[in-house]
XYZ file of C-alpha atoms in Angstrom:
153
model
C -8.741 -97.838 139.911
C -12.208 -96.458 140.380
C -13.841 -94.507 137.557
C -13.035 -90.810 137.877
C -9.948 -91.270 140.067
C -7.595 -89.929 137.405
C -10.055 -87.953 135.260
C -10.146 -84.402 134.037
C -13.230 -83.214 132.195
C -15.083 -80.315 130.637
C -18.763 -80.118 129.785
C -21.208 -77.591 128.394
C -24.721 -77.223 127.085
C -24.838 -76.308 123.403
C -27.884 -74.622 121.865
C -27.842 -76.979 118.884
C -29.239 -80.452 118.165
C -27.061 -83.485 118.724
C -26.848 -84.180 114.965
C -25.304 -80.742 114.404
C -22.804 -81.240 117.227
C -21.861 -84.657 115.854
C -21.292 -83.176 112.377
C -19.038 -80.455 113.802
C -17.111 -83.039 115.863
C -16.551 -85.317 112.872
C -16.189 -82.842 109.995
C -14.709 -79.643 111.462
C -12.159 -80.825 114.032
C -9.387 -78.626 112.619
C -11.465 -75.568 113.584
C -11.933 -76.353 117.282
C -9.657 -79.144 118.490
C -6.930 -76.969 120.020
C -7.009 -73.507 121.585
C -6.400 -70.638 119.186
C -3.986 -69.281 118.060
C -2.825 -72.896 117.764
C -4.286 -74.913 114.910
C -4.980 -78.605 114.444
C -4.467 -80.696 111.338
C -6.352 -83.982 111.122
C -4.022 -86.525 109.547
C -6.483 -89.409 109.753
C -9.726 -90.278 111.525
C -10.977 -93.764 110.759
C -14.155 -93.611 112.877
C -14.541 -97.285 113.792
C -13.228 -99.436 116.639
C -9.570 -100.093 115.895
C -9.410 -97.225 113.394
C -6.533 -94.762 113.473
C -6.828 -91.326 115.035
C -3.966 -88.929 114.273
C -3.973 -85.168 114.816
C -1.054 -82.751 114.788
C -1.041 -79.295 116.387
C 0.875 -76.238 115.247
C 1.630 -73.155 117.347
C 1.713 -69.523 116.234
C 5.518 -69.387 116.584
C 6.267 -72.550 114.624
C 5.801 -75.016 117.489
C 4.613 -78.504 116.617
C 3.189 -81.274 118.774
C 2.511 -84.800 117.737
C 1.119 -86.163 115.771
C -1.064 -87.400 118.596
C -1.559 -90.978 117.500
C -4.089 -93.461 118.803
C -7.007 -95.697 117.996
C -10.766 -95.540 118.385
C -12.080 -98.005 120.957
C -15.783 -97.209 120.611
C -17.810 -95.181 118.128
C -21.562 -94.739 118.606
C -22.514 -92.114 115.994
C -24.136 -89.066 117.531
C -23.633 -90.333 121.085
C -20.141 -91.376 122.131
C -16.557 -91.727 120.952
C -13.728 -93.308 122.950
C -10.097 -93.070 121.854
C -6.808 -94.036 123.454
C -3.162 -93.347 122.769
C -2.173 -96.674 124.369
C -2.069 -98.125 120.851
C -1.121 -96.927 117.406
C -3.051 -98.221 114.379
C -2.930 -102.007 114.028
C -2.996 -102.416 117.837
C 0.687 -101.584 118.162
C 1.357 -100.797 121.848
C 2.884 -97.426 122.665
C 3.471 -95.496 125.871
C -0.008 -94.527 127.081
C -1.032 -91.121 128.409
C -4.829 -91.120 128.404
C -8.129 -92.370 127.094
C -10.504 -89.679 125.810
C -14.274 -90.071 126.094
C -16.517 -87.690 124.147
C -20.273 -87.827 124.795
C -23.276 -86.110 123.227
C -26.611 -86.209 125.093
C -29.954 -84.538 124.508
C -30.736 -81.813 127.008
C -34.142 -80.534 125.991
C -33.620 -79.043 122.528
C -29.935 -78.552 123.284
C -26.985 -80.942 123.575
C -24.884 -81.729 126.631
C -21.329 -82.236 125.346
C -18.733 -83.733 127.670
C -15.048 -84.428 127.061
C -13.217 -86.615 129.581
C -9.496 -87.318 129.742
C -8.983 -90.497 131.775
C -5.329 -90.972 132.726
C -3.456 -94.150 133.589
C -2.213 -92.848 136.937
C -2.054 -89.795 139.220
C 1.255 -88.686 137.712
C -0.139 -88.580 134.173
C -3.172 -86.624 135.389
C -0.929 -84.132 137.213
C 1.260 -83.796 134.103
C -1.833 -83.032 131.988
C -2.988 -80.427 134.512
C 0.472 -78.816 134.438
C 0.402 -78.804 130.617
C -2.683 -76.583 130.887
C -5.652 -78.936 130.654
C -7.603 -75.998 132.042
C -7.744 -73.475 130.354
C -6.805 -75.336 127.127
C -9.716 -77.757 127.065
C -12.051 -75.000 128.320
C -11.130 -72.898 125.292
C -11.468 -75.932 123.004
C -14.955 -76.479 124.438
C -15.902 -72.805 123.873
C -14.686 -73.000 120.253
C -16.648 -76.207 119.687
C -19.793 -74.698 121.218
C -19.534 -71.564 119.043
C -19.141 -73.620 115.856
C -22.106 -75.849 116.731
C -24.368 -72.945 117.608
C -23.301 -71.085 114.456
C -24.039 -74.144 112.322
C -27.453 -74.547 113.973
C -28.421 -70.887 113.687
C-alpha cells in the first residue's frame, strides 16, 4: 500500500508556539479530543513507544464509546506522535482500525498541526468516513486550535 492510499487527515495553522501546542496535546486532551457536546476521559497515556493509550468518549445522552485502546509507536516530544489500535498494552494483538499520526511543525511564529488517520484498507477508511470523520475531526481540530491560541495569548 502506498502512503496516503487509505488516509484521512486534518491540518491547521495555530497562532501559538509548538511548545504550547505540545502542552495542550499532552496535558489537556479531555478538553479537545472529541467534538462537543461529547467529552473525552483519558484513562491512560504512557507517552513512550510501547506505552498504553486509552481514551473513552461519552455522549450528551449517555452514549459511551471505547475505551479506545492502543499503544504508542513513536513519540518525539514537540514534533510527532504515532499511535495504533492494532495492539493493546503489552503488544497484545487486537483487531486493527487505524494508525494515528500527529505532527507539530514550525510555521513562522505559528505551528502547523496535522492529524492523520491511516487505515488498514479501503473498507476501514470508508467506515471512518461514514462514522463522521469530517466534521468530527474538523471540530476536534478547531477545539484544539482554540485551546492552544488561548493558552498562548
